[in-house]
Amino acid sequence: MNSRTALNSRMNKELGADNGLIGQFGVGFYSAFLVAEKIVVSTKSPKVDKQYVWEAEADSSSYVIKEETDPEKMLTRGTQITLFLREDDKYEFADPTRIQGLVKNYSQFVSFPIFTWQEKSRTVEVEEEESKEGEEATEGEKEKKKKTITQKYWDWELANETKPIWMRNPKEVENTEYNEFYKKTFNEFLDPLAHAHFTTEGEVEFRSVLYIPGMAPLSNEEIMNPKTKNIRLYVKRVFISDDFDGELFPRYLSFVKGVVDSNDLPLNVSREILQESRIVRIMRKRLVRKTFDMIQDIAETDDKADYKKFWESFGKFMKLGCIEDSGNQKRLAPLLRFHSSKNETELISLDQYVENMPESQNAIYYIATDSLQSAKTAPFLEKLVQKDIEVFYLIEPIDEVAIQNLQTYKEKVC
């Protein structure tokens, strides 16, 4: 066992099994040399008088440990890490705005406070001396007036003051808070149609808040692109990535937005780990199930306008799911909506269609055309209407393929 492994083993025993933020191999620390040409670590325990300094340079394979002797550099307690930035990085990574942006993106929700050194401004009143008009006043005759000026100053600012909404009890979170978090996190201006806040325990433990957006993506091409930035993955409240390619959600649910925070994944999780991990497969299954529950809740609400809005925005995604995800067709099929020969103005579900079928009817009839008008004037439709058989109007190219992939619905042939 080398010295670093022994040190980490000892720290893990002292700090407990939950010490997930302590690295095992020092990769996180040594990554600081990507931007620094030299690193100095000063540390002092409150129990001893001595302070030690560890110092190393990027182009050297060795390091120096020494006792601090300069009184001006002595700490009361704790650890201070100083990075001497490389020439080509010092302007970018010494910029307070850049630093604060990195903290907010990756560490906004970690459980300990992070402060950044920021320039601020404040208004203050100062006195100005003004002589009486028309004469030169003596020192005692000068009138004192006050004026307001803007004063610049530097101070520490808390950069991660937001408490993660998914760590709170759902019963204590108002709908307005969910909506505000959604808009701020995903740069949206409309309230979501629905949200789901849940904790999963057992084989895999994770917390999540998922949202159904209030409108469809602006580009129709996104329906064919599973690579979105709609899901933000955290591990122990540290942001890991929002760049996924279908690992957490299938392509037809790529419109879902939300955050997922796992305690079971490693902080250095990679794309390869995500693709091969059993944990991720279990997470995906449960995330998909919760999404279906959200959509079903919208469909069953008393306000039919909500589901109409959902279907207008994401109906194509549901149809795509019937084609690509045979394992979830039983969940997808009840969500489908179409016009029919008996409902030309209102969209109806497969459940409504089957409920209205005569007992002798064993199949679901449909006609695929390019418009409602051409469907209504189709030659073979007349005989079916005369027999009081309802016919679905499939007016989009994806409709017929989606229905055919179902094959049957409630023992009725499609």
C-alpha positions as a printed NumPy array, in Angstrom:
array([[  0.   ,   0.   ,   0.   ],
       [  1.555,   3.325,  -1.031],
       [  1.515,   6.437,   1.158],
       [ -1.386,   8.12 ,  -0.696],
       [ -3.605,   5.009,  -0.499],
       [ -2.788,   4.656,   3.188],
       [ -3.625,   8.307,   3.808],
       [ -6.984,   8.025,   2.032],
       [ -7.789,   4.801,   3.86 ],
       [ -7.118,   6.493,   7.181],
       [ -9.186,   9.561,   6.227],
       [-12.106,   7.373,   5.14 ],
       [-12.066,   5.584,   8.499],
       [-11.937,   8.863,  10.404],
       [-14.542,  10.705,   8.318],
       [-16.901,   7.778,   7.812],
       [-18.283,   5.891,   4.829],
       [-20.234,   8.907,   3.536],
       [-17.042,  10.752,   2.692],
       [-17.839,  10.681,  -1.032],
       [-16.228,  13.99 ,  -1.913],
       [-12.724,  12.864,  -0.915],
       [-10.835,  11.642,  -3.982],
       [ -8.986,   8.367,  -4.079],
       [ -6.231,   9.059,  -6.571],
       [ -5.566,  12.817,  -6.439],
       [ -6.689,  13.345, -10.033],
       [ -8.971,  16.219,  -9.051],
       [ -6.2  ,  18.078,  -7.28 ],
       [ -3.583,  17.519,  -9.946],
       [ -5.991,  18.805, -12.585],
       [ -5.226,  22.253, -11.137],
       [ -1.917,  22.061, -13.017],
       [ -3.9  ,  22.38 , -16.24 ],
       [ -4.167,  26.111, -15.482],
       [ -1.436,  26.668, -12.872],
       [  2.326,  26.601, -13.254],
       [  2.814,  26.362,  -9.489],
       [  0.628,  25.37 ,  -6.545],
       [  1.202,  26.196,  -2.892],
       [ -0.848,  24.513,  -0.156],
       [ -0.599,  25.927,   3.377],
       [ -2.354,  24.077,   6.181],
       [ -2.565,  24.449,   9.943],
       [ -4.424,  22.55 ,  12.615],
       [ -5.927,  24.629,  15.462],
       [ -4.479,  22.062,  17.882],
       [ -0.824,  22.721,  17.   ],
       [  1.319,  25.825,  16.541],
       [  3.17 ,  24.667,  13.454],
       [  1.991,  25.383,   9.902],
       [  3.182,  23.347,   6.938],
       [  3.492,  24.246,   3.278],
       [  3.393,  21.88 ,   0.294],
       [  4.73 ,  23.357,  -2.941],
       [  5.12 ,  21.936,  -6.46 ],
       [  5.623,  23.152, -10.008],
       [  3.902,  21.751, -13.086],
       [  7.114,  20.944, -14.963],
       [  8.676,  19.107, -12.013],
       [  8.162,  15.54 , -10.84 ],
       [  8.965,  16.418,  -7.216],
       [  7.473,  18.562,  -4.477],
       [  8.629,  20.308,  -1.3  ],
       [  7.112,  20.155,   2.183],
       [  8.361,  22.703,   4.688],
       [  7.365,  24.489,   7.86 ],
       [  6.067,  28.04 ,   7.452],
       [  8.316,  30.592,   9.145],
       [  6.921,  33.875,   7.806],
       [  4.621,  35.391,  10.512],
       [  2.613,  37.272,   7.866],
       [  1.653,  34.01 ,   6.149],
       [  0.536,  32.193,   9.258],
       [ -3.081,  30.963,   9.322],
       [ -5.31 ,  30.732,  12.371],
       [ -6.541,  27.355,  11.158],
       [ -7.581,  25.556,   7.958],
       [ -6.043,  25.177,   4.533],
       [ -5.182,  27.759,   1.896],
       [ -4.463,  26.733,  -1.709],
       [ -2.765,  29.257,  -3.995],
       [ -2.61 ,  28.727,  -7.752],
       [ -0.032,  30.648,  -9.753],
       [ -1.772,  30.735, -13.131],
       [ -0.068,  30.034, -16.413],
       [  0.585,  33.025, -18.634],
       [ -2.047,  32.009, -21.202],
       [ -4.719,  31.289, -18.551],
       [ -4.24 ,  34.074, -16.037],
       [ -6.649,  36.491, -17.724],
       [ -9.474,  33.978, -18.122],
       [ -9.279,  32.206, -14.778],
       [ -8.484,  35.326, -12.763],
       [-11.631,  37.006, -14.054],
       [-14.185,  37.143, -11.193],
       [-17.125,  36.744, -13.582],
       [-15.594,  33.608, -15.081],
       [-14.872,  32.126, -11.647],
       [-18.361,  32.849, -10.352],
       [-19.885,  31.367, -13.497],
       [-17.93 ,  28.115, -13.034],
       [-18.957,  27.873,  -9.384],
       [-22.624,  28.481, -10.142],
       [-22.632,  25.953, -12.97 ],
       [-20.812,  23.097, -11.261],
       [-21.065,  23.715,  -7.515],
       [-24.185,  25.791,  -6.979],
       [-25.837,  23.092,  -4.887],
       [-22.937,  21.588,  -2.917],
       [-23.541,  21.417,   0.824],
       [-20.764,  23.83 ,   1.896],
       [-20.567,  27.589,   1.149],
       [-18.328,  28.914,  -1.635],
       [-17.406,  32.609,  -1.711],
       [-15.894,  34.485,  -4.655],
       [-14.051,  37.817,  -4.589],
       [-16.234,  40.26 ,  -6.504],
       [-16.204,  43.939,  -7.384],
       [-19.319,  45.714,  -6.083],
       [-20.692,  49.235,  -5.967],
       [-22.606,  51.253,  -3.408],
       [-23.935,  54.774,  -3.148],
       [-22.554,  56.96 ,  -0.373],
       [-23.051,  60.579,   0.674],
       [-20.   ,  62.845,   0.885],
       [-19.647,  66.443,   1.92 ],
       [-18.495,  69.08 ,  -0.517],
       [-17.529,  72.642,   0.35 ],
       [-19.002,  75.542,  -1.603],
       [-18.357,  79.286,  -1.156],
       [-21.165,  81.823,  -0.92 ],
       [-22.101,  83.261,  -4.306],
       [-20.429,  86.524,  -5.281],
       [-17.782,  86.641,  -2.634],
       [-14.818,  84.762,  -1.403],
       [-15.82 ,  83.117,   1.861],
       [-13.564,  82.607,   4.805],
       [-12.979,  79.121,   6.179],
       [-15.776,  79.541,   8.728],
       [-18.27 ,  80.913,   6.179],
       [-17.986,  78.001,   3.764],
       [-21.265,  76.098,   3.431],
       [-21.156,  72.325,   3.56 ],
       [-23.356,  70.425,   1.129],
       [-23.806,  66.723,   0.573],
       [-23.787,  64.843,  -2.691],
       [-24.29 ,  61.181,  -3.614],
       [-21.527,  59.296,  -5.407],
       [-21.05 ,  55.696,  -6.538],
       [-18.204,  53.951,  -4.784],
       [-16.499,  50.796,  -6.039],
       [-15.241,  48.195,  -3.588],
       [-14.301,  44.49 ,  -3.404],
       [-15.847,  41.927,  -1.089],
       [-16.565,  38.209,  -0.725],
       [-19.875,  37.061,  -2.219],
       [-21.657,  33.771,  -1.588],
       [-21.888,  32.078,  -4.985],
       [-23.945,  28.994,  -4.103],
       [-26.752,  30.294,  -1.927],
       [-29.513,  28.347,  -3.706],
       [-30.736,  25.312,  -1.783],
       [-31.421,  22.433,  -4.201],
       [-35.155,  22.145,  -4.646],
       [-34.937,  18.368,  -5.12 ],
       [-33.429,  17.962,  -1.63 ],
       [-36.51 ,  19.485,   0.008],
       [-39.727,  17.756,   1.045],
       [-42.188,  18.028,  -1.89 ],
       [-44.968,  18.885,   0.588],
       [-43.041,  22.019,   1.571],
       [-42.421,  23.308,  -1.967],
       [-44.992,  25.578,  -3.626],
       [-45.895,  25.303,  -7.317],
       [-44.52 ,  28.808,  -7.851],
       [-41.129,  27.62 ,  -6.555],
       [-41.099,  24.677,  -8.968],
       [-41.992,  27.004, -11.841],
       [-39.338,  29.559, -10.898],
       [-36.671,  26.85 , -10.634],
       [-37.698,  25.489, -14.052],
       [-37.564,  28.882, -15.752],
       [-34.242,  29.839, -14.206],
       [-32.529,  26.491, -14.786],
       [-33.642,  25.994, -18.387],
       [-34.028,  29.626, -19.512],
       [-37.758,  29.195, -20.163],
       [-40.426,  31.884, -20.133],
       [-43.552,  29.686, -19.958],
       [-44.642,  27.685, -16.932],
       [-44.32 ,  23.901, -17.376],
       [-47.43 ,  21.819, -18.054],
       [-46.549,  19.446, -15.2  ],
       [-43.773,  18.455, -12.83 ],
       [-42.821,  15.402, -10.779],
       [-40.657,  15.571,  -7.658],
       [-39.645,  12.191,  -6.281],
       [-37.011,  10.151,  -4.454],
       [-36.113,   6.603,  -5.476],
       [-34.615,   4.205,  -2.934],
       [-33.729,   0.544,  -2.934],
       [-31.318,  -0.853,  -5.533],
       [-30.482,   2.674,  -6.628],
       [-30.93 ,   5.926,  -4.743],
       [-31.506,   9.199,  -6.529],
       [-33.651,  12.322,  -6.358],
       [-35.215,  14.053,  -9.306],
       [-37.479,  16.86 , -10.437],
       [-38.868,  16.39 , -13.957],
       [-40.883,  18.815, -16.078],
       [-43.14 ,  18.667, -19.118],
       [-42.411,  21.947, -20.971],
       [-45.151,  24.409, -21.778],
       [-44.347,  24.333, -25.491],
       [-42.614,  22.184, -28.098],
       [-39.028,  22.777, -29.261],
       [-38.79 ,  25.557, -31.817],
       [-37.168,  23.246, -34.348],
       [-38.973,  20.127, -35.552],
       [-35.568,  18.547, -36.126],
       [-35.219,  18.059, -32.366],
       [-37.706,  15.181, -32.503],
       [-35.015,  13.153, -34.294],
       [-32.169,  14.305, -32.049],
       [-31.771,  12.474, -28.726],
       [-28.784,  14.632, -27.777],
       [-30.224,  17.475, -25.749],
       [-29.243,  19.534, -22.726],
       [-32.614,  19.036, -21.079],
       [-31.469,  16.755, -18.238],
       [-28.865,  17.983, -15.748],
       [-27.098,  15.135, -13.925],
       [-25.688,  15.766, -10.45 ],
       [-23.705,  13.417,  -8.259],
       [-23.963,  14.333,  -4.563],
       [-25.199,  17.799,  -5.67 ],
       [-22.126,  18.407,  -7.858],
       [-23.052,  19.108, -11.483],
       [-21.605,  16.455, -13.789],
       [-23.092,  16.945, -17.262],
       [-26.112,  17.867, -19.347],
       [-24.659,  16.351, -22.517],
       [-26.408,  13.021, -23.035],
       [-27.125,  10.816, -26.001],
       [-30.071,   8.752, -24.836],
       [-28.484,   7.293, -21.683],
       [-31.16 ,   8.605, -19.296],
       [-34.15 ,   9.038, -21.63 ],
       [-35.186,   7.449, -24.937],
       [-35.256,   9.67 , -27.982],
       [-39.02 ,  10.145, -28.004],
       [-38.911,  11.592, -24.462],
       [-36.046,  13.963, -25.212],
       [-38.388,  16.935, -24.662],
       [-38.58 ,  16.188, -20.897],
       [-36.511,  18.566, -18.761],
       [-35.26 ,  18.185, -15.24 ],
       [-32.499,  17.392, -12.78 ],
       [-31.313,  14.013, -11.526],
       [-29.09 ,  13.751,  -8.441],
       [-27.503,  10.368,  -7.705],
       [-25.569,   9.202,  -4.656],
       [-24.529,   5.957,  -6.325],
       [-22.576,   7.209,  -9.336],
       [-18.913,   8.265,  -8.982],
       [-18.01 ,  11.941,  -9.277],
       [-15.705,  11.147, -12.189],
       [-18.488,   9.4  , -14.124],
       [-17.738,   9.233, -17.854],
       [-19.83 ,   8.67 , -20.976],
       [-18.598,   5.053, -21.076],
       [-19.699,   4.476, -17.47 ],
       [-23.123,   5.948, -18.212],
       [-23.588,   3.699, -21.211],
       [-22.555,   0.515, -19.415],
       [-23.759,   1.137, -15.86 ],
       [-26.5  ,  -1.037, -14.372],
       [-27.301,   1.908, -12.085],
       [-28.028,   4.124, -15.071],
       [-30.266,   1.483, -16.649],
       [-32.339,   1.307, -13.473],
       [-32.467,   5.109, -13.251],
       [-33.613,   5.359, -16.868],
       [-36.408,   2.845, -16.304],
       [-37.756,   4.742, -13.313],
       [-37.393,   8.167, -14.936],
       [-39.378,   6.957, -17.957],
       [-42.066,   5.503, -15.686],
       [-42.424,   8.79 , -13.781],
       [-42.667,  10.673, -17.072],
       [-45.551,   8.475, -18.21 ],
       [-47.264,   9.096, -14.87 ],
       [-46.939,  12.853, -15.45 ],
       [-48.4  ,  12.649, -18.941],
       [-51.215,  10.371, -17.777],
       [-52.085,  12.873, -15.032],
       [-52.39 ,  15.609, -17.664],
       [-54.608,  13.342, -19.78 ],
       [-56.907,  12.573, -16.847],
       [-57.285,  16.127, -15.586],
       [-60.717,  17.749, -15.785],
       [-59.31 ,  20.538, -17.945],
       [-59.131,  18.944, -21.412],
       [-57.308,  22.012, -22.703],
       [-54.155,  20.919, -20.835],
       [-53.849,  17.641, -22.693],
       [-54.804,  19.284, -25.959],
       [-51.896,  21.666, -25.448],
       [-49.611,  18.733, -24.629],
       [-50.719,  16.769, -27.687],
       [-50.269,  19.708, -30.041],
       [-46.718,  20.135, -28.757],
       [-45.58 ,  16.557, -28.185],
       [-48.012,  14.245, -29.988],
       [-45.384,  13.366, -32.584],
       [-43.052,  12.238, -29.819],
       [-45.701,   9.834, -28.47 ],
       [-46.227,   8.368, -31.928],
       [-42.478,   7.946, -32.338],
       [-42.451,   6.061, -29.042],
       [-44.985,   3.556, -30.394],
       [-42.553,   2.85 , -33.224],
       [-39.292,   2.717, -31.265],
       [-40.239,   1.417, -27.817],
       [-42.222,  -1.806, -28.002],
       [-41.664,  -2.39 , -24.29 ],
       [-43.712,   0.665, -23.351],
       [-46.474,   0.448, -25.97 ],
       [-49.073,  -0.378, -23.297],
       [-48.289,   2.948, -21.649],
       [-48.038,   4.893, -24.901],
       [-51.15 ,   3.622, -26.698],
       [-53.715,   5.191, -24.278],
       [-51.998,   8.545, -24.763],
       [-52.563,   8.634, -28.561],
       [-55.197,  10.967, -29.994],
       [-56.734,  11.149, -33.511],
       [-59.636,  12.687, -35.385],
       [-62.31 ,  10.243, -36.522],
       [-65.408,  10.004, -38.708],
       [-67.556,  10.627, -35.606],
       [-65.277,  13.267, -34.075],
       [-63.948,  15.562, -36.777],
       [-63.423,  18.521, -34.454],
       [-62.276,  16.775, -31.259],
       [-59.404,  14.352, -30.897],
       [-60.308,  11.007, -29.314],
       [-58.304,   8.237, -27.668],
       [-58.15 ,   4.539, -28.471],
       [-60.08 ,   3.9  , -25.25 ],
       [-62.938,   6.111, -26.428],
       [-62.923,   4.401, -29.813],
       [-63.085,   0.872, -28.315],
       [-65.774,   1.923, -25.845],
       [-67.998,   3.135, -28.703],
       [-67.466,   0.033, -30.879],
       [-70.37 ,  -2.346, -31.591],
       [-69.936,  -5.732, -29.897],
       [-69.569,  -7.417, -33.259],
       [-66.64 ,  -5.208, -34.327],
       [-63.249,  -6.861, -33.84 ],
       [-60.927,  -4.371, -35.544],
       [-59.937,  -0.716, -35.302],
       [-60.448,   0.98 , -38.662],
       [-58.406,   3.873, -39.958],
       [-57.665,   5.703, -43.176],
       [-54.314,   7.34 , -43.91 ],
       [-54.478,  10.52 , -46.017],
       [-52.779,  13.886, -46.218],
       [-55.652,  15.97 , -44.805],
       [-58.982,  15.797, -42.967],
       [-60.804,  16.832, -46.111],
       [-59.385,  14.018, -48.222],
       [-60.133,  11.541, -45.428],
       [-63.785,  12.603, -45.237],
       [-64.235,  12.206, -48.996],
       [-62.455,   8.83 , -49.315],
       [-64.578,   6.388, -51.439],
       [-64.481,   3.37 , -49.09 ],
       [-65.481,   5.476, -46.039],
       [-69.145,   5.692, -47.057],
       [-69.921,   1.978, -46.529],
       [-68.281,   1.939, -43.1  ],
       [-70.221,   5.022, -42.024],
       [-73.437,   3.404, -43.16 ],
       [-72.647,   0.446, -40.872],
       [-72.039,   2.904, -38.006],
       [-68.347,   1.966, -37.853],
       [-66.057,   4.731, -36.644],
       [-62.881,   5.333, -38.659],
       [-59.725,   7.074, -37.459],
       [-58.344,   9.809, -39.738],
       [-54.548,   9.469, -39.892],
       [-53.37 ,  12.663, -41.56 ],
       [-49.675,  12.686, -40.696],
       [-47.103,  10.296, -42.225],
       [-46.059,   8.953, -38.807],
       [-49.65 ,   8.097, -37.782],
       [-50.087,   4.949, -39.848],
       [-46.714,   3.502, -38.828],
       [-47.477,   4.16 , -35.142],
       [-50.883,   2.408, -35.329],
       [-49.497,  -0.542, -37.269],
       [-46.761,  -1.039, -34.679],
       [-49.385,  -1.467, -31.979],
       [-50.824,  -4.473, -33.859],
       [-53.59 ,  -4.854, -31.26 ],
       [-55.253,  -2.729, -28.616],
       [-57.462,  -4.29 , -25.948],
       [-57.748,  -7.431, -28.076],
       [-58.878,  -5.423, -31.109],
       [-56.796,  -5.671, -34.279],
       [-55.22 ,  -2.443, -35.493]])
